[in-house]
Every structure is written in C-alpha cells, then in structure tokens.
Amino acid sequence: MIIAIHSRDVTADEALAEALGRETSTAEGLTAEPGGTVVAHWNRLDRYTSEDETWSSATWADHLADPSLEHPLASGPDGDRRAILHVTAHMHPLDRELSHAEWSEIGHRIARVTGIATPGDDAAGRWIAVQGQPGRLDVIASLIRLDGTWSAQPRRLLQTLVAEARKIEADLLLHSGHGRDSARQGPAPDLEHVVSPRLPTAASPLAGILRQLAAERSGPIAAVRQLVEEVGRQAAALPDSQTDAAARDLFWAARRLYGLQEQLGEIASRLQPPAAPATLPPALPVQAPAASRVSAR
C-alpha cells in the first residue's frame, strides 16, 4: 500500500473528482450504503441525510466544504485556512479484491490516525472514504471540527500514515508496497554482478539473469522502485501543488516498475528449462542365497 497526502484545498471538488477519476456532477449519485462508493464516513452524517437519500458527487463536495463557510475565522496553527485534507491509499497490484467492509475498515483507520476521527470525540469534523477507482481509497475530510476549532494532527503525518499502512497490510494479509524498511536494507545491488552469466543458477543462464533482475526485494529494479517511492513520499509531504502532482506521478512510476518486475519474472519462467527426469541409481547385482552357493560347489 502506498500512501499519498495531497496539498490541502479550500474546496473538496478537486479532491473528490480525483478520487472518482472524473469531474463532480449534480447528476451523479454517490451512496453511502453497503456496496456504495462512499465506504465510510463521519459518525454524524445521519443528521444531514436520510437512509433512502442519495447525494450527488457535487453535494458531497459541498457538504465537506461547508464547515469553512460556517466557521469563517477557523484556521490552522500557521494561519492557513485550506481545511480540506485528502489522503489516498494505493493498493499493491497483487492484492486480492477487497470487500466493502475491508475498504470501510481501511477508511476508518486512516481517519483515526490522521486525527480527524478520534474515537469518542463527538465534535470531530466531517470526512468520507471514497472507493471510486480500482485499487485505491481516498479519504477526504474537513479539518474544521463541529465546535469550530482546528483538528490536531500528528506532527509527522506521512510517517504516521505509512506506519498504519504497514499494520493494515499485516492485519488484512495484503502485500507490502514498500518492501523492507530502508533502515534494514543492505547495500544497493551491483548491476554488473547481477547480470553476470557466470552466476550459478539451476535455470538457464538467461532465466537466471531475469530472475535476479526481477527479484521483488533485492534486485536492481526493486532498489530503483523503492527509491522512487521514497522520493514520492517526500514530495507528497511538501506543501506545493507542483510537488504534489510530481508525487502522484512518482507513485504510478513505482507501480509500473513493479509491473516490469512481474513481467520479467514471467519471461524467466518461460525460459526455465524443463526439469530433467529423475534418474534411479544403478541396480545392484542380485546375489544368490548362501545355500545355493554351497550346493553349486
């Protein structure tokens, strides 16, 4: 799972449009029912909508931005009034298809660790979790609480989210999007050593080379992918729209690198020579029983 934090905004239209992969509309309905696009939400949503009511995507965006109009003096510790927080969780390409309940669990856990949905906090602000595109979940929230104060967030928000993502992967038996922790990684692999055909391998030399190139955690492509992911995380943490766009591109580049690893692994499997049939040891000569040998004399 790869976590991305987008630049904050004053409205939720752009965040919701990106989550859906299309512009918000007054004609498109998004439901919060089981199986709907809104898989999780703040605990007081029922005060604003009935069970049989379906809001358009534009209405959802307005709902999230309303606190900024209701509390015009609310601002963050640095005086910033951009109250819309947008966090995206990109699933691993090999992850299984998640159920509605699992998407909901991920949304609630992201909302909790970001400080916008503290358990037992009746004044927590508005937020929704949107599962609008395959393999991703978007949590969009207003940092303005019901009492007009600003939500307190972890000082190292990105690191907190990445740590929670690792826990979610373990709890739901998902693949890890980052491989080993960088602190535990050994030295970068030597490309010349990796591609050397003299390396001993049970497969053909070409298949052995491809398998080492495609190694998920220790190969050279994995090292590049992890570096791209790390740069993407750092870019996503910067408060700038250009670096935010660059972070998204870097995350997708990392996913394409992972796809390249998979493709090389498949090619290596096709180059793998068939296993030689097992050979039986030569049969030992059968000796006659002792009584027969005596009679022969």
Coordinates of C-alpha atoms in Angstrom, one line a residue:
M1 CA 0.0 0.0 0.0
I2 CA 1.3 3.4 -1.0
I3 CA 0.1 6.5 0.9
A4 CA -0.1 9.9 -0.7
I5 CA -1.0 13.2 1.0
H6 CA -2.3 15.8 -1.4
S7 CA -2.0 19.5 -1.0
R8 CA -4.8 20.9 1.2
D9 CA -7.6 22.9 -0.5
V10 CA -10.4 25.3 0.4
T11 CA -13.0 23.2 -1.5
A12 CA -13.5 19.4 -1.9
D13 CA -14.4 19.4 -5.6
E14 CA -10.9 18.7 -6.9
A15 CA -10.2 16.0 -4.3
L16 CA -13.5 14.2 -4.9
A17 CA -13.0 14.5 -8.7
E18 CA -9.6 12.9 -8.5
A19 CA -10.9 10.2 -6.2
L20 CA -13.7 9.3 -8.7
G21 CA -11.5 9.8 -11.8
R22 CA -14.0 12.3 -13.3
E23 CA -15.4 15.7 -12.5
T24 CA -18.1 16.1 -9.8
S25 CA -21.6 16.4 -11.0
T26 CA -25.1 17.3 -9.7
A27 CA -26.5 14.4 -11.8
E28 CA -24.3 11.6 -10.5
G29 CA -25.4 10.0 -7.2
L30 CA -22.9 8.5 -4.7
T31 CA -24.4 6.3 -2.0
A32 CA -23.1 5.5 1.5
E33 CA -25.0 2.2 1.6
P34 CA -23.1 -1.2 1.7
G35 CA -21.7 -1.6 -1.8
G36 CA -21.8 2.1 -2.5
T37 CA -18.9 4.4 -3.5
V38 CA -18.7 6.1 -0.1
V39 CA -17.5 3.2 2.0
A40 CA -17.0 5.1 5.3
H41 CA -17.9 8.4 6.8
W42 CA -18.1 10.5 10.0
N43 CA -20.4 9.4 12.7
R44 CA -22.9 12.2 12.5
L45 CA -23.7 12.0 8.8
D46 CA -27.2 10.7 9.6
R47 CA -28.2 14.2 10.9
Y48 CA -27.8 15.6 7.4
T49 CA -29.2 12.8 5.2
S50 CA -31.9 10.1 5.4
E51 CA -31.3 6.4 4.7
D52 CA -33.1 6.5 1.3
E53 CA -31.5 9.7 0.2
T54 CA -28.7 9.7 -2.5
W55 CA -26.5 12.7 -2.8
S56 CA -24.8 13.8 -6.0
S57 CA -21.0 14.0 -6.0
A58 CA -21.3 17.8 -6.1
T59 CA -23.4 17.7 -3.0
W60 CA -20.8 15.5 -1.2
A61 CA -18.1 18.1 -2.1
D62 CA -20.3 21.0 -0.8
H63 CA -21.0 19.0 2.4
L64 CA -17.3 18.6 3.1
A65 CA -16.6 22.3 2.4
D66 CA -19.5 23.7 4.4
P67 CA -17.6 24.0 7.7
S68 CA -15.3 26.6 6.2
L69 CA -18.4 28.7 5.5
E70 CA -19.9 28.1 8.9
H71 CA -16.7 29.0 10.7
P72 CA -15.0 31.7 8.6
L73 CA -12.4 32.5 11.3
A74 CA -11.2 28.9 11.8
S75 CA -7.6 28.4 10.6
G76 CA -4.7 26.1 11.2
P77 CA -1.8 26.7 13.6
D78 CA 0.0 28.6 10.8
G79 CA -3.0 30.6 9.8
D80 CA -3.8 28.5 6.8
R81 CA -7.5 28.3 6.0
R82 CA -7.2 25.5 3.5
A83 CA -9.2 23.0 5.5
I84 CA -9.8 20.1 3.1
L85 CA -7.4 17.2 3.7
H86 CA -7.1 14.5 1.0
V87 CA -5.2 11.2 1.6
T88 CA -5.0 8.4 -1.0
A89 CA -4.1 4.8 -0.3
H90 CA -3.0 2.9 -3.4
M91 CA -3.2 -0.9 -3.1
H92 CA -0.5 -3.3 -4.2
P93 CA -1.0 -4.6 -7.8
L94 CA -1.1 -8.2 -6.5
D95 CA -3.6 -7.5 -3.7
R96 CA -6.8 -9.5 -3.8
E97 CA -10.2 -7.8 -4.3
L98 CA -11.3 -6.3 -1.0
S99 CA -14.8 -6.4 0.4
H100 CA -16.9 -3.4 1.2
A101 CA -16.2 -4.0 4.9
E102 CA -12.5 -4.1 4.4
W103 CA -12.5 -0.9 2.4
S104 CA -14.5 0.7 5.2
E105 CA -12.1 -0.6 7.8
I106 CA -9.1 1.0 5.9
G107 CA -11.0 4.3 5.7
H108 CA -11.8 4.4 9.4
R109 CA -8.2 3.6 10.4
I110 CA -6.8 6.3 8.1
A111 CA -9.3 8.8 9.5
R112 CA -8.3 7.8 13.1
V113 CA -4.6 8.1 12.7
T114 CA -4.9 11.5 10.9
G115 CA -6.7 12.9 14.0
I116 CA -10.0 13.7 12.2
A117 CA -12.0 10.8 13.7
T118 CA -10.7 10.2 17.3
P119 CA -12.9 7.5 18.9
G120 CA -15.4 9.1 21.4
D121 CA -14.9 12.6 20.0
D122 CA -18.4 13.9 19.4
A123 CA -17.1 17.2 17.9
A124 CA -14.9 15.5 15.2
G125 CA -15.2 17.0 11.7
R126 CA -16.7 15.7 8.5
W127 CA -15.0 13.1 6.4
I128 CA -15.7 10.4 3.9
A129 CA -13.8 7.5 2.4
V130 CA -14.4 7.0 -1.3
Q131 CA -13.6 3.8 -3.2
G132 CA -14.2 5.2 -6.7
Q133 CA -11.4 3.6 -8.7
P134 CA -9.9 0.1 -8.7
G135 CA -7.1 -0.4 -6.2
R136 CA -7.4 2.8 -4.3
L137 CA -9.2 4.5 -1.5
D138 CA -9.5 8.3 -0.9
V139 CA -10.2 9.8 2.4
I140 CA -11.4 13.4 2.1
A141 CA -12.1 15.5 5.2
S142 CA -12.6 18.9 6.7
L143 CA -10.1 19.8 9.4
I144 CA -12.6 22.2 10.9
R145 CA -14.4 20.4 13.8
L146 CA -18.0 20.9 14.7
D147 CA -17.1 23.3 17.5
G148 CA -15.2 25.5 15.1
T149 CA -11.7 24.5 16.2
W150 CA -9.0 23.0 14.0
S151 CA -8.3 19.3 14.2
A152 CA -5.0 18.4 15.8
Q153 CA -2.9 16.2 13.5
P154 CA 0.3 14.2 14.1
R155 CA 3.4 16.2 13.7
R156 CA 4.8 13.7 11.2
L157 CA 1.6 12.9 9.4
L158 CA 3.1 11.0 6.5
Q159 CA 5.2 8.8 8.7
T160 CA 2.2 8.0 10.9
L161 CA 0.1 7.1 7.9
V162 CA 2.9 4.9 6.4
A163 CA 3.2 3.0 9.8
E164 CA -0.5 2.5 9.9
A165 CA -0.5 1.2 6.3
R166 CA 2.0 -1.5 7.3
K167 CA -0.3 -2.5 10.2
I168 CA -3.3 -2.7 7.8
E169 CA -1.3 -4.8 5.4
A170 CA -0.4 -7.2 8.2
D171 CA -4.0 -7.3 9.6
L172 CA -5.7 -7.8 6.2
L173 CA -3.0 -10.1 4.8
L174 CA -2.2 -7.6 2.0
H175 CA 1.1 -7.2 0.0
S176 CA 3.5 -4.5 1.1
G177 CA 4.0 -1.7 -1.3
H178 CA 7.4 -0.6 0.0
G179 CA 9.3 -3.8 0.6
R180 CA 11.7 -3.8 3.5
D181 CA 12.3 -0.8 5.6
S182 CA 15.1 1.3 4.2
A183 CA 16.9 1.1 7.6
R184 CA 17.1 -2.7 7.2
Q185 CA 18.1 -2.7 3.5
G186 CA 21.5 -3.9 2.7
P187 CA 23.8 -2.1 0.2
A188 CA 22.4 -1.5 -3.3
P189 CA 23.0 -4.4 -5.6
D190 CA 25.8 -4.3 -8.1
L191 CA 24.2 -4.4 -11.5
E192 CA 27.3 -5.9 -13.2
H193 CA 27.3 -8.7 -10.6
V194 CA 23.6 -9.3 -11.1
V195 CA 23.7 -9.7 -14.8
S196 CA 26.9 -11.9 -14.9
P197 CA 26.1 -15.1 -16.7
R198 CA 28.7 -16.9 -14.6
L199 CA 26.5 -16.9 -11.6
P200 CA 25.4 -20.4 -10.6
T201 CA 21.8 -21.0 -11.2
A202 CA 19.5 -24.0 -11.6
A203 CA 17.8 -22.4 -14.6
S204 CA 19.3 -21.5 -17.9
P205 CA 21.7 -18.5 -17.8
L206 CA 19.1 -16.2 -19.3
A207 CA 16.4 -17.2 -17.0
G208 CA 18.8 -16.8 -14.0
I209 CA 19.6 -13.3 -15.1
L210 CA 16.0 -12.3 -15.4
R211 CA 15.0 -13.8 -12.1
Q212 CA 17.7 -11.7 -10.3
L213 CA 16.7 -8.6 -12.2
A214 CA 13.1 -9.2 -11.1
A215 CA 13.8 -10.1 -7.5
E216 CA 11.0 -8.4 -5.6
R217 CA 13.1 -7.1 -2.7
S218 CA 16.8 -7.4 -3.6
G219 CA 17.1 -6.9 -7.3
P220 CA 18.2 -3.7 -9.0
I221 CA 14.7 -2.8 -10.2
A222 CA 13.4 -3.2 -6.7
A223 CA 16.1 -0.8 -5.4
V224 CA 15.1 1.8 -8.0
R225 CA 11.4 1.3 -7.2
Q226 CA 12.0 1.8 -3.5
L227 CA 14.0 5.0 -4.2
V228 CA 11.2 6.3 -6.5
E229 CA 8.7 5.6 -3.7
E230 CA 10.8 7.3 -1.1
V231 CA 11.2 10.4 -3.3
G232 CA 7.4 10.3 -3.9
R233 CA 6.7 10.3 -0.2
Q234 CA 9.0 13.2 0.4
A235 CA 7.5 15.2 -2.5
A236 CA 3.9 14.5 -1.2
A237 CA 4.9 15.9 2.2
L238 CA 5.8 19.3 0.7
P239 CA 3.0 22.0 0.7
D240 CA 3.2 22.7 -3.0
S241 CA 0.8 21.8 -5.9
Q242 CA 3.7 21.1 -8.3
T243 CA 5.4 18.6 -5.9
D244 CA 2.0 17.1 -5.1
A245 CA 1.5 16.3 -8.8
A246 CA 5.1 15.0 -9.1
A247 CA 4.4 12.7 -6.1
R248 CA 1.4 11.2 -7.8
D249 CA 3.4 10.6 -11.0
L250 CA 6.2 9.0 -8.9
F251 CA 3.8 6.6 -7.2
W252 CA 2.5 5.5 -10.5
A253 CA 6.0 5.1 -11.9
A254 CA 6.8 2.9 -9.0
R255 CA 3.7 0.8 -9.8
R256 CA 4.9 0.4 -13.4
L257 CA 8.3 -0.7 -12.2
Y258 CA 6.7 -3.3 -10.1
G259 CA 4.7 -4.4 -13.2
L260 CA 8.0 -4.6 -15.1
Q261 CA 9.4 -6.9 -12.3
E262 CA 6.4 -9.2 -12.7
Q263 CA 6.8 -9.3 -16.5
L264 CA 10.5 -10.2 -16.3
G265 CA 9.6 -12.9 -13.8
E266 CA 7.0 -14.4 -16.2
I267 CA 9.5 -14.4 -19.0
A268 CA 12.1 -16.1 -16.8
S269 CA 9.5 -18.8 -16.1
R270 CA 9.1 -19.4 -19.8
L271 CA 12.9 -19.6 -20.3
Q272 CA 13.2 -22.1 -17.5
P273 CA 14.2 -25.4 -19.0
P274 CA 12.0 -28.4 -18.1
A275 CA 13.3 -30.4 -15.1
A276 CA 15.3 -33.4 -16.1
P277 CA 13.6 -36.7 -15.2
A278 CA 14.9 -38.2 -12.0
T279 CA 17.4 -40.9 -12.6
L280 CA 17.4 -44.1 -10.5
P281 CA 20.7 -45.4 -9.1
P282 CA 22.0 -48.5 -10.9
A283 CA 20.6 -51.7 -9.7
L284 CA 22.9 -53.8 -7.5
P285 CA 23.7 -57.3 -8.7
V286 CA 21.4 -59.9 -7.1
Q287 CA 23.4 -62.5 -5.1
A288 CA 22.2 -66.0 -4.8
P289 CA 21.2 -67.2 -1.3
A290 CA 24.0 -68.8 0.7
A291 CA 22.5 -72.3 0.4
S292 CA 22.5 -72.2 -3.3
R293 CA 26.2 -71.2 -3.4
V294 CA 27.2 -74.2 -1.3
S295 CA 25.3 -76.6 -3.5
A296 CA 27.0 -75.3 -6.6
R297 CA 30.3 -76.3 -5.3

